[in-house]
Amino acid sequence: MATLNYDTLLYDPFLNTKSSITGEPLCSDELKTTKLFDGFGNRGMFYPDRFGWYLSYPRGTYMHLHGTPLFHYDHEGRPQKRKRSALPLPETVTSSHQIILGPSDLKRQLIRTHPVLKDYWEKRLPKCITDSEDIILFGYGGADPHLNELIKDKTDTKKKYVIEWSGEKGDRKTFWEERLGPSCEVVPMVNILNFREWDDPAIHNIPF
């Protein structure tokens, strides 16, 4: 699971929905019980080595690919994650956020300077794409070449479903296959928030 922008519309359910097995939130800082792991654990510290605990503690990976105001550096320069209750920060607090805004070339440069985002883009995301059975892109406009190139390079003929607004103009299949490679299926919807078929996106698909 990966998001490009920090969005409470998606993040809230991850924190508020509890696992039917453990009763814990789907995404939490409890390393042994969380079902979505973003690399941060107890005391908000970043533990990239804990991504490999899948066999002992089965769980999914969750990444804020362009950062979030929750990511920052502590006084020793180590990456940490704040509690959401700390936002918005008081004006008197100065902090170095790990959040990426700007043109695509600038985004690439900034990602390389942030240890968390560098880890996500160079290690976690490529592995997640390679290991996945298919890819679902939800509400993505296709404007980030660094993401498009990674997906195109890693998926080859793997099925890619694009959930987007039905009012987009032009040949959408061609639009997406130019960016992501072959085997794209466009799922046009009047309101993408009504999409529910995560296990079988093809149910909604309109053939081209």
GROMACS .gro file of C-alpha atoms in nm:
model
  208
    1MET     CA    1   0.000   0.000   0.000
    2ALA     CA    2   0.145   0.336  -0.103
    3THR     CA    3   0.016   0.692  -0.116
    4LEU     CA    4   0.179   0.980  -0.299
    5ASN     CA    5   0.038   1.256  -0.082
    6TYR     CA    6  -0.049   1.262   0.286
    7ASP     CA    7  -0.427   1.226   0.281
    8THR     CA    8  -0.638   1.190   0.595
    9LEU     CA    9  -0.922   1.052   0.381
   10LEU     CA   10  -0.717   0.733   0.342
   11TYR     CA   11  -0.503   0.748   0.653
   12ASP     CA   12  -0.790   0.784   0.902
   13PRO     CA   13  -0.943   0.441   0.824
   14PHE     CA   14  -0.604   0.272   0.856
   15LEU     CA   15  -0.569   0.408   1.208
   16ASN     CA   16  -0.930   0.374   1.319
   17THR     CA   17  -1.014   0.031   1.172
   18LYS     CA   18  -0.914  -0.256   1.399
   19SER     CA   19  -0.795  -0.601   1.300
   20SER     CA   20  -1.060  -0.869   1.347
   21ILE     CA   21  -0.784  -1.099   1.477
   22THR     CA   22  -0.581  -0.882   1.715
   23GLY     CA   23  -0.821  -0.597   1.787
   24GLU     CA   24  -0.535  -0.355   1.716
   25PRO     CA   25  -0.547  -0.070   1.458
   26LEU     CA   26  -0.442  -0.178   1.110
   27CYS     CA   27  -0.156   0.070   1.118
   28SER     CA   28   0.015   0.134   1.451
   29ASP     CA   29   0.360   0.166   1.608
   30GLU     CA   30   0.332  -0.177   1.772
   31LEU     CA   31   0.579  -0.375   1.564
   32LYS     CA   32   0.442  -0.718   1.653
   33THR     CA   33   0.071  -0.647   1.597
   34THR     CA   34   0.040  -0.384   1.322
   35LYS     CA   35  -0.096  -0.512   0.990
   36LEU     CA   36   0.043  -0.221   0.786
   37PHE     CA   37   0.404  -0.130   0.861
   38ASP     CA   38   0.559   0.198   0.743
   39GLY     CA   39   0.899   0.144   0.901
   40PHE     CA   40   0.828   0.340   1.219
   41GLY     CA   41   0.788   0.174   1.555
   42ASN     CA   42   0.806   0.250   1.924
   43ARG     CA   43   0.889   0.611   2.014
   44GLY     CA   44   0.847   0.707   1.648
   45MET     CA   45   1.189   0.575   1.545
   46PHE     CA   46   1.255   0.445   1.192
   47TYR     CA   47   1.343   0.074   1.178
   48PRO     CA   48   1.409  -0.020   0.813
   49ASP     CA   49   1.549  -0.359   0.917
   50ARG     CA   50   1.207  -0.455   1.057
   51PHE     CA   51   1.052  -0.468   0.709
   52GLY     CA   52   1.195  -0.819   0.682
   53TRP     CA   53   0.990  -0.961   0.970
   54TYR     CA   54   0.712  -1.087   0.742
   55LEU     CA   55   0.749  -1.454   0.829
   56SER     CA   56   0.738  -1.396   1.205
   57TYR     CA   57   0.472  -1.120   1.195
   58PRO     CA   58   0.270  -1.130   0.868
   59ARG     CA   59   0.176  -0.779   0.757
   60GLY     CA   60   0.162  -0.542   0.463
   61THR     CA   61   0.390  -0.251   0.380
   62TYR     CA   62   0.258   0.106   0.389
   63MET     CA   63   0.452   0.397   0.237
   64HIS     CA   64   0.400   0.774   0.212
   65LEU     CA   65   0.602   0.801  -0.109
   66HIS     CA   66   0.628   1.180  -0.112
   67GLY     CA   67   0.651   1.216   0.261
   68THR     CA   68   0.418   1.357   0.522
   69PRO     CA   69   0.427   1.635   0.783
   70LEU     CA   70   0.447   1.351   1.036
   71PHE     CA   71   0.804   1.270   0.925
   72HIS     CA   72   1.079   1.485   1.074
   73TYR     CA   73   1.430   1.469   1.220
   74ASP     CA   74   1.507   1.463   1.591
   75HIS     CA   75   1.779   1.678   1.750
   76GLU     CA   76   2.040   1.421   1.651
   77GLY     CA   77   1.932   1.420   1.285
   78ARG     CA   78   1.757   1.082   1.300
   79PRO     CA   79   1.429   1.032   1.109
   80GLN     CA   80   1.121   1.007   1.329
   81LYS     CA   81   0.743   1.018   1.298
   82ARG     CA   82   0.517   1.241   1.505
   83LYS     CA   83   0.182   1.147   1.649
   84ARG     CA   84  -0.102   1.298   1.447
   85SER     CA   85  -0.217   1.475   1.759
   86ALA     CA   86   0.095   1.695   1.728
   87LEU     CA   87  -0.040   1.856   1.409
   88PRO     CA   88  -0.068   2.135   1.324
   89LEU     CA   89   0.260   2.242   1.479
   90PRO     CA   90   0.267   2.566   1.680
   91GLU     CA   91   0.420   2.858   1.488
   92THR     CA   92   0.697   2.874   1.748
   93VAL     CA   93   0.820   2.526   1.653
   94THR     CA   94   1.076   2.500   1.375
   95SER     CA   95   1.108   2.158   1.217
   96SER     CA   96   1.245   1.987   0.909
   97HIS     CA   97   0.958   1.803   0.743
   98GLN     CA   98   1.012   1.511   0.511
   99ILE     CA   99   0.755   1.611   0.250
  100ILE     CA  100   0.817   1.643  -0.124
  101LEU     CA  101   0.658   1.914  -0.338
  102GLY     CA  102   0.775   2.042  -0.675
  103PRO     CA  103   0.852   1.938  -1.034
  104SER     CA  104   0.940   1.577  -1.107
  105ASP     CA  105   1.318   1.632  -1.140
  106LEU     CA  106   1.325   1.817  -0.810
  107LYS     CA  107   1.123   1.539  -0.645
  108ARG     CA  108   1.385   1.283  -0.750
  109GLN     CA  109   1.662   1.494  -0.598
  110LEU     CA  110   1.474   1.554  -0.274
  111ILE     CA  111   1.383   1.187  -0.235
  112ARG     CA  112   1.753   1.095  -0.249
  113THR     CA  113   1.828   1.333   0.039
  114HIS     CA  114   1.568   1.189   0.279
  115PRO     CA  115   1.668   0.854   0.438
  116VAL     CA  116   1.308   0.731   0.478
  117LEU     CA  117   1.194   0.823   0.128
  118LYS     CA  118   1.518   0.698  -0.024
  119ASP     CA  119   1.458   0.364   0.148
  120TYR     CA  120   1.098   0.354   0.024
  121TRP     CA  121   1.182   0.431  -0.339
  122GLU     CA  122   1.502   0.230  -0.375
  123LYS     CA  123   1.415  -0.079  -0.167
  124ARG     CA  124   1.056  -0.117  -0.045
  125LEU     CA  125   0.853   0.002  -0.343
  126PRO     CA  126   1.045  -0.195  -0.609
  127LYS     CA  127   1.010  -0.511  -0.397
  128CYS     CA  128   0.639  -0.454  -0.338
  129ILE     CA  129   0.579  -0.400  -0.710
  130THR     CA  130   0.779  -0.709  -0.803
  131ASP     CA  131   0.608  -0.930  -0.543
  132SER     CA  132   0.253  -0.815  -0.623
  133GLU     CA  133   0.011  -1.012  -0.841
  134ASP     CA  134  -0.124  -0.692  -0.996
  135ILE     CA  135  -0.118  -0.315  -0.945
  136ILE     CA  136  -0.413  -0.087  -0.861
  137LEU     CA  137  -0.368   0.287  -0.911
  138PHE     CA  138  -0.644   0.484  -0.742
  139GLY     CA  139  -0.701   0.852  -0.820
  140TYR     CA  140  -0.354   0.892  -0.976
  141GLY     CA  141  -0.315   1.136  -1.266
  142GLY     CA  142   0.003   0.990  -1.417
  143ALA     CA  143   0.210   1.306  -1.366
  144ASP     CA  144   0.506   1.154  -1.179
  145PRO     CA  145   0.756   1.008  -1.430
  146HIS     CA  146   0.972   0.863  -1.152
  147LEU     CA  147   0.677   0.647  -1.040
  148ASN     CA  148   0.565   0.564  -1.394
  149GLU     CA  149   0.914   0.449  -1.491
  150LEU     CA  150   0.946   0.226  -1.187
  151ILE     CA  151   0.608   0.060  -1.248
  152LYS     CA  152   0.678   0.020  -1.620
  153ASP     CA  153   1.020  -0.132  -1.553
  154LYS     CA  154   0.902  -0.375  -1.284
  155THR     CA  155   0.566  -0.496  -1.414
  156ASP     CA  156   0.616  -0.581  -1.782
  157THR     CA  157   0.295  -0.775  -1.861
  158LYS     CA  158   0.160  -0.768  -1.505
  159LYS     CA  159  -0.199  -0.638  -1.494
  160LYS     CA  160  -0.235  -0.274  -1.394
  161TYR     CA  161  -0.578  -0.134  -1.303
  162VAL     CA  162  -0.629   0.242  -1.312
  163ILE     CA  163  -0.931   0.365  -1.115
  164GLU     CA  164  -1.013   0.713  -1.246
  165TRP     CA  165  -1.291   0.964  -1.309
  166SER     CA  166  -1.508   0.869  -1.607
  167GLY     CA  167  -1.500   1.226  -1.742
  168GLU     CA  168  -1.137   1.210  -1.855
  169LYS     CA  169  -1.099   1.280  -2.230
  170GLY     CA  170  -0.921   1.084  -2.499
  171ASP     CA  171  -0.809   0.723  -2.536
  172ARG     CA  172  -0.735   0.645  -2.174
  173LYS     CA  173  -0.593   0.299  -2.234
  174THR     CA  174  -0.333   0.444  -2.473
  175PHE     CA  175  -0.264   0.729  -2.228
  176TRP     CA  176  -0.184   0.487  -1.948
  177GLU     CA  177   0.003   0.226  -2.150
  178GLU     CA  178   0.237   0.499  -2.279
  179ARG     CA  179   0.322   0.575  -1.917
  180LEU     CA  180   0.300   0.237  -1.743
  181GLY     CA  181   0.355  -0.016  -2.019
  182PRO     CA  182   0.120  -0.285  -2.155
  183SER     CA  183  -0.164  -0.464  -1.978
  184CYS     CA  184  -0.334  -0.153  -1.837
  185GLU     CA  185  -0.705  -0.174  -1.770
  186VAL     CA  186  -0.890   0.153  -1.708
  187VAL     CA  187  -1.177   0.148  -1.461
  188PRO     CA  188  -1.375   0.471  -1.519
  189MET     CA  189  -1.613   0.578  -1.244
  190VAL     CA  190  -1.837   0.878  -1.186
  191ASN     CA  191  -1.715   0.881  -0.825
  192ILE     CA  192  -1.399   0.682  -0.757
  193LEU     CA  193  -1.477   0.684  -0.383
  194ASN     CA  194  -1.751   0.432  -0.459
  195PHE     CA  195  -1.493   0.176  -0.573
  196ARG     CA  196  -1.501  -0.134  -0.353
  197GLU     CA  197  -1.374  -0.423  -0.567
  198TRP     CA  198  -1.015  -0.428  -0.448
  199ASP     CA  199  -0.992  -0.807  -0.485
  200ASP     CA  200  -1.123  -0.802  -0.845
  201PRO     CA  201  -1.108  -0.456  -1.008
  202ALA     CA  202  -1.207  -0.603  -1.345
  203ILE     CA  203  -1.569  -0.626  -1.226
  204HIS     CA  204  -1.607  -0.254  -1.297
  205ASN     CA  205  -1.403  -0.249  -1.613
  206ILE     CA  206  -1.551  -0.120  -1.940
  207PRO     CA  207  -1.375  -0.281  -2.239
  208PHE     CA  208  -1.208  -0.055  -2.494
   0.00000   0.00000   0.00000
